[in-house]
Amino acid sequence: MSVLTATELKKVYGSGQSAFQALRGVNISVEKGESVAIVGKSGSGKSTLMHILALLDKPTSGEILLLGNDATKTSKKQMNHLRNQTFGFVFQQFFMNTKDTVLENVMLPLKIAGISGKQRREMALAALEAVELDDKAKNKANDLSGGQKQRVCIARAIVNNPEIIFADEPTGNLDSTTGDKIEEMLFNLNKEKGITLIIVTHDPDLAARCDRQIHIKDGLVVEGE
Ligand SMILES: Nc1ncnc2c1ncn2[C@@H]1O[C@H](COP(=O)(O)OP(=O)(O)OP(=O)(O)O)[C@@H](O)[C@H]1O
Ligand SMILES: [Mg+2]
């Protein structure tokens, strides 16, 4: 079963003289439980593609089917709901509220989903336990090491039991040992919970661990479609 299908995705940044076509007609289909690496040179369009697949940005044209729903035709409100219910995100630049505690950061997606305070706490603590950071729950997010911050991001990504985890360079900023640990966690989630992984990476070893590699060149899929 396909969880995500993109057809003829195009993305143009800017307009007129400064218009730039970052995606030029991308077709991709991702199966449930699959792990997919999106690879390609800097500037080839990987992050652009991931943001559009994750419904964080709209394509200029093209269609996205998420679990059979036409994402490009849903309202903004529905889209936010869909994203919140279905996706987890792990980005290189953490995107945490550094002044809030680790626990508050992990609870945020549940707050948005309207889950009660008590349940939020329990679920967030369970997610922190899964990444072995429950002892840091009360610390300010800012006070953690880079690898620990990345693990908090993984906890936040899994706290809502997502269908798909999107990760943009999840190990890019980390030393190889910490990177390996993060990688291990992502693939465990894939194997044990059947969570679909879509990972943008420059790391050939990480890409090779995925079921499939999609190569992007100048805004087009050149291999792995
Ligand atoms: N907001 C924007 N406005 C104009 N051009 C943009 C914008 N965002 C990205 N681009 C351009 O689109 C192209 C693709 O960018 P994208 O960020 O998707 O690349 P990438 O493959 O993720 O690269 P990297 O590996 O360096 O992260 C680049 O040429 C970039 O300059
Ligand atoms: Mg990028």
CSV table of C-alpha atoms and ligand atoms in Angstrom, one decimal:
chain,number,residue,atom,x,y,z
A,1,MET,CA,0.0,0.0,0.0
A,2,SER,CA,1.3,3.4,-0.9
A,3,VAL,CA,1.3,5.9,2.0
A,4,LEU,CA,2.6,8.8,-0.1
A,5,THR,CA,2.4,9.3,-3.9
A,6,ALA,CA,3.6,12.4,-5.6
A,7,THR,CA,2.9,13.1,-9.3
A,8,GLU,CA,4.6,15.6,-11.5
A,9,LEU,CA,5.7,17.9,-8.6
A,10,LYS,CA,7.0,21.2,-9.7
A,11,LYS,CA,8.3,24.0,-7.5
A,12,VAL,CA,9.2,27.5,-8.7
A,13,TYR,CA,10.8,29.9,-6.3
A,14,GLY,CA,10.5,33.6,-7.0
A,15,SER,CA,9.0,35.0,-10.2
A,16,GLY,CA,10.0,36.8,-13.4
A,17,GLN,CA,13.7,37.2,-14.0
A,18,SER,CA,14.6,35.7,-10.6
A,19,ALA,CA,12.3,32.6,-11.0
A,20,PHE,CA,14.1,29.4,-10.2
A,21,GLN,CA,12.6,26.0,-10.9
A,22,ALA,CA,13.8,23.8,-8.0
A,23,LEU,CA,11.6,20.8,-8.9
A,24,ARG,CA,10.8,20.0,-12.5
A,25,GLY,CA,8.3,17.2,-12.4
A,26,VAL,CA,9.1,14.7,-9.7
A,27,ASN,CA,7.2,11.4,-9.4
A,28,ILE,CA,7.6,9.3,-6.2
A,29,SER,CA,5.6,6.6,-4.5
A,30,VAL,CA,6.5,5.4,-1.0
A,31,GLU,CA,5.1,2.1,0.4
A,32,LYS,CA,4.0,1.7,4.0
A,33,GLY,CA,6.9,0.6,6.2
A,34,GLU,CA,9.5,1.4,3.6
A,35,SER,CA,12.7,3.3,4.4
A,36,VAL,CA,13.7,5.7,1.6
A,37,ALA,CA,16.8,7.8,1.3
A,38,ILE,CA,16.6,11.0,-0.8
A,39,VAL,CA,20.1,11.7,-2.0
A,40,GLY,CA,21.8,14.2,-4.4
A,41,LYS,CA,24.2,17.1,-4.6
A,42,SER,CA,23.8,20.3,-2.6
A,43,GLY,CA,21.1,22.5,-4.3
A,44,SER,CA,19.6,19.6,-6.2
A,45,GLY,CA,16.2,20.1,-4.5
A,46,LYS,CA,16.1,17.5,-1.7
A,47,SER,CA,14.9,19.7,1.1
A,48,THR,CA,12.4,21.4,-1.2
A,49,LEU,CA,11.0,18.0,-2.1
A,50,MET,CA,10.9,16.8,1.5
A,51,HIS,CA,9.1,20.0,2.7
A,52,ILE,CA,6.5,19.5,0.0
A,53,LEU,CA,6.1,15.8,0.7
A,54,ALA,CA,5.7,16.6,4.4
A,55,LEU,CA,3.0,19.2,3.5
A,56,LEU,CA,5.1,22.0,5.0
A,57,ASP,CA,5.2,23.8,1.7
A,58,LYS,CA,3.0,23.7,-1.4
A,59,PRO,CA,4.1,22.7,-4.8
A,60,THR,CA,3.7,25.1,-7.7
A,61,SER,CA,1.9,22.3,-9.5
A,62,GLY,CA,1.5,18.5,-9.1
A,63,GLU,CA,-0.4,16.2,-6.9
A,64,ILE,CA,0.3,14.5,-3.6
A,65,LEU,CA,-1.8,11.6,-2.3
A,66,LEU,CA,-1.4,11.0,1.4
A,67,LEU,CA,-3.0,7.7,2.5
A,68,GLY,CA,-5.2,8.1,-0.6
A,69,ASN,CA,-6.3,11.7,0.2
A,70,ASP,CA,-5.5,14.4,-2.2
A,71,ALA,CA,-3.3,16.7,0.0
A,72,THR,CA,-3.1,19.5,-2.6
A,73,LYS,CA,-6.9,19.8,-2.4
A,74,THR,CA,-7.5,19.8,1.3
A,75,SER,CA,-8.0,23.0,3.4
A,76,LYS,CA,-5.2,24.4,5.5
A,77,LYS,CA,-6.9,23.3,8.6
A,78,GLN,CA,-7.4,19.8,7.4
A,79,MET,CA,-3.8,19.8,6.2
A,80,ASN,CA,-2.5,20.8,9.6
A,81,HIS,CA,-4.6,18.1,11.2
A,82,LEU,CA,-3.4,15.5,8.7
A,83,ARG,CA,0.3,16.5,9.3
A,84,ASN,CA,-0.1,16.5,13.0
A,85,GLN,CA,-1.7,13.0,13.0
A,86,THR,CA,0.5,11.3,10.4
A,87,PHE,CA,4.0,12.8,10.5
A,88,GLY,CA,6.9,13.1,12.7
A,89,PHE,CA,9.8,15.4,11.9
A,90,VAL,CA,13.5,15.2,12.6
A,91,PHE,CA,15.5,18.1,11.2
A,92,GLN,CA,19.1,19.0,11.4
A,93,GLN,CA,18.4,22.4,13.0
A,94,PHE,CA,16.5,21.0,15.9
A,95,PHE,CA,13.7,23.6,15.9
A,96,MET,CA,13.2,23.3,19.7
A,97,ASN,CA,11.9,25.9,22.1
A,98,THR,CA,15.2,26.3,23.9
A,99,LYS,CA,13.8,28.1,26.9
A,100,ASP,CA,11.2,25.3,27.5
A,101,THR,CA,12.0,22.1,29.2
A,102,VAL,CA,12.7,18.9,27.3
A,103,LEU,CA,9.4,17.5,28.4
A,104,GLU,CA,7.5,20.6,27.2
A,105,ASN,CA,9.2,20.3,23.8
A,106,VAL,CA,8.2,16.7,23.4
A,107,MET,CA,4.6,17.4,24.5
A,108,LEU,CA,4.1,20.1,22.0
A,109,PRO,CA,2.7,18.0,19.1
A,110,LEU,CA,0.2,16.4,21.6
A,111,LYS,CA,-0.9,19.9,22.8
A,112,ILE,CA,-1.6,20.9,19.2
A,113,ALA,CA,-3.5,17.6,18.8
A,114,GLY,CA,-5.7,18.6,21.8
A,115,ILE,CA,-4.7,15.7,24.1
A,116,SER,CA,-5.2,16.3,27.8
A,117,GLY,CA,-2.4,17.4,30.1
A,118,LYS,CA,-2.1,14.2,32.0
A,119,GLN,CA,-2.0,12.0,29.0
A,120,ARG,CA,0.4,14.4,27.2
A,121,ARG,CA,2.8,14.0,30.1
A,122,GLU,CA,2.6,10.2,30.1
A,123,MET,CA,3.1,9.9,26.4
A,124,ALA,CA,6.0,12.4,26.3
A,125,LEU,CA,7.7,10.6,29.1
A,126,ALA,CA,7.4,7.3,27.3
A,127,ALA,CA,8.9,8.8,24.2
A,128,LEU,CA,11.8,10.2,26.2
A,129,GLU,CA,12.3,6.8,27.8
A,130,ALA,CA,12.6,5.3,24.3
A,131,VAL,CA,15.5,7.6,23.5
A,132,GLU,CA,17.0,7.2,27.0
A,133,LEU,CA,16.5,10.8,28.0
A,134,ASP,CA,13.7,10.5,30.6
A,135,ASP,CA,16.2,11.7,33.3
A,136,LYS,CA,16.6,15.0,31.4
A,137,ALA,CA,12.8,15.7,31.1
A,138,LYS,CA,13.0,18.7,33.5
A,139,ASN,CA,16.1,20.2,32.0
A,140,LYS,CA,15.9,23.2,29.7
A,141,ALA,CA,16.3,22.0,26.1
A,142,ASN,CA,19.1,24.5,25.6
A,143,ASP,CA,21.3,22.8,28.2
A,144,LEU,CA,21.6,19.5,26.3
A,145,SER,CA,24.4,18.3,24.0
A,146,GLY,CA,23.9,18.2,20.2
A,147,GLY,CA,23.3,14.5,20.2
A,148,GLN,CA,20.9,14.7,23.1
A,149,LYS,CA,19.0,17.5,21.3
A,150,GLN,CA,18.7,15.3,18.3
A,151,ARG,CA,17.3,12.5,20.5
A,152,VAL,CA,14.7,14.9,21.9
A,153,CYS,CA,13.7,15.6,18.3
A,154,ILE,CA,13.3,11.9,17.8
A,155,ALA,CA,11.2,11.7,20.9
A,156,ARG,CA,9.1,14.5,19.7
A,157,ALA,CA,8.8,12.9,16.3
A,158,ILE,CA,7.5,9.6,17.7
A,159,VAL,CA,5.3,10.9,20.5
A,160,ASN,CA,2.2,11.0,18.3
A,161,ASN,CA,2.7,7.5,16.9
A,162,PRO,CA,3.3,8.8,13.4
A,163,GLU,CA,2.8,6.9,10.1
A,164,ILE,CA,5.8,8.5,8.5
A,165,ILE,CA,9.0,10.1,9.9
A,166,PHE,CA,10.7,12.7,7.8
A,167,ALA,CA,14.3,13.4,8.6
A,168,ASP,CA,16.5,16.0,6.9
A,169,GLU,CA,20.1,15.2,7.6
A,170,PRO,CA,19.4,13.7,11.0
A,171,THR,CA,23.0,12.8,11.7
A,172,GLY,CA,24.6,15.7,9.8
A,173,ASN,CA,25.8,17.6,12.9
A,174,LEU,CA,26.8,14.7,15.0
A,175,ASP,CA,30.0,12.8,15.6
A,176,SER,CA,29.9,9.3,14.1
A,177,THR,CA,29.2,7.4,17.4
A,178,THR,CA,26.2,9.7,18.2
A,179,GLY,CA,25.1,9.6,14.6
A,180,ASP,CA,25.1,5.8,14.7
A,181,LYS,CA,22.9,5.8,17.7
A,182,ILE,CA,20.4,8.2,16.1
A,183,GLU,CA,20.5,6.0,13.0
A,184,GLU,CA,19.9,2.9,15.1
A,185,MET,CA,16.9,4.5,16.7
A,186,LEU,CA,15.3,5.5,13.4
A,187,PHE,CA,15.7,2.0,11.9
A,188,ASN,CA,14.4,0.3,15.1
A,189,LEU,CA,11.3,2.4,14.8
A,190,ASN,CA,11.0,1.4,11.2
A,191,LYS,CA,11.4,-2.3,12.0
A,192,GLU,CA,9.5,-2.6,15.2
A,193,LYS,CA,6.7,-0.2,14.7
A,194,GLY,CA,6.5,-0.2,10.9
A,195,ILE,CA,7.0,3.5,10.7
A,196,THR,CA,7.9,4.7,7.2
A,197,LEU,CA,11.2,6.6,7.0
A,198,ILE,CA,11.9,9.3,4.5
A,199,ILE,CA,15.5,10.5,5.0
A,200,VAL,CA,17.4,13.2,3.2
A,201,THR,CA,21.1,12.5,3.7
A,202,HIS,CA,24.6,13.1,2.4
A,203,ASP,CA,25.8,10.1,4.3
A,204,PRO,CA,26.3,7.2,1.9
A,205,ASP,CA,26.3,4.6,4.7
A,206,LEU,CA,22.9,5.9,6.1
A,207,ALA,CA,21.5,6.0,2.5
A,208,ALA,CA,22.7,2.4,1.9
A,209,ARG,CA,20.9,1.2,5.0
A,210,CYS,CA,17.5,2.3,3.5
A,211,ASP,CA,15.4,0.0,1.4
A,212,ARG,CA,15.7,2.3,-1.5
A,213,GLN,CA,17.6,5.4,-2.6
A,214,ILE,CA,16.0,8.2,-4.7
A,215,HIS,CA,18.6,10.3,-6.5
A,216,ILE,CA,17.7,13.9,-7.2
A,217,LYS,CA,19.6,15.9,-9.8
A,218,ASP,CA,18.7,19.4,-10.8
A,219,GLY,CA,15.1,19.0,-9.5
A,220,LEU,CA,14.4,15.7,-11.2
A,221,VAL,CA,14.5,12.1,-10.0
A,222,VAL,CA,17.3,10.4,-12.0
A,223,GLU,CA,17.2,7.0,-10.3
A,224,GLY,CA,15.0,5.1,-7.8
A,225,GLU,CA,11.6,6.5,-8.7
B,1,LIG,N1,13.2,30.2,-0.7
B,1,LIG,C1,13.9,30.0,-1.8
B,1,LIG,N2,14.0,31.0,-2.8
B,1,LIG,C2,14.7,30.8,-3.9
B,1,LIG,N3,15.4,29.7,-4.2
B,1,LIG,C3,15.4,28.7,-3.3
B,1,LIG,C4,14.7,28.8,-2.1
B,1,LIG,N4,14.8,27.7,-1.4
B,1,LIG,C5,15.7,26.9,-2.1
B,1,LIG,N5,16.0,27.5,-3.3
B,1,LIG,C6,16.9,27.0,-4.4
B,1,LIG,O1,16.3,25.8,-4.8
B,1,LIG,C7,17.4,24.8,-5.0
B,1,LIG,C8,17.1,23.6,-4.2
B,1,LIG,O2,17.3,23.9,-2.8
B,1,LIG,P1,17.2,22.8,-1.7
B,1,LIG,O3,17.2,23.5,-0.4
B,1,LIG,O4,16.0,21.9,-2.0
B,1,LIG,O5,18.5,21.9,-2.0
B,1,LIG,P2,19.1,20.7,-1.2
B,1,LIG,O6,19.2,19.6,-2.3
B,1,LIG,O7,18.3,20.4,0.0
B,1,LIG,O8,20.6,21.1,-0.9
B,1,LIG,P3,21.5,20.9,0.4
B,1,LIG,O9,22.0,19.5,0.2
B,1,LIG,O10,22.5,21.9,0.3
B,1,LIG,O11,20.6,21.0,1.6
B,1,LIG,C9,18.7,25.5,-4.7
B,1,LIG,O12,19.3,26.0,-5.9
B,1,LIG,C10,18.3,26.7,-3.9
B,1,LIG,O13,19.1,27.8,-4.1
B,2,MG,MG,18.8,20.5,2.1
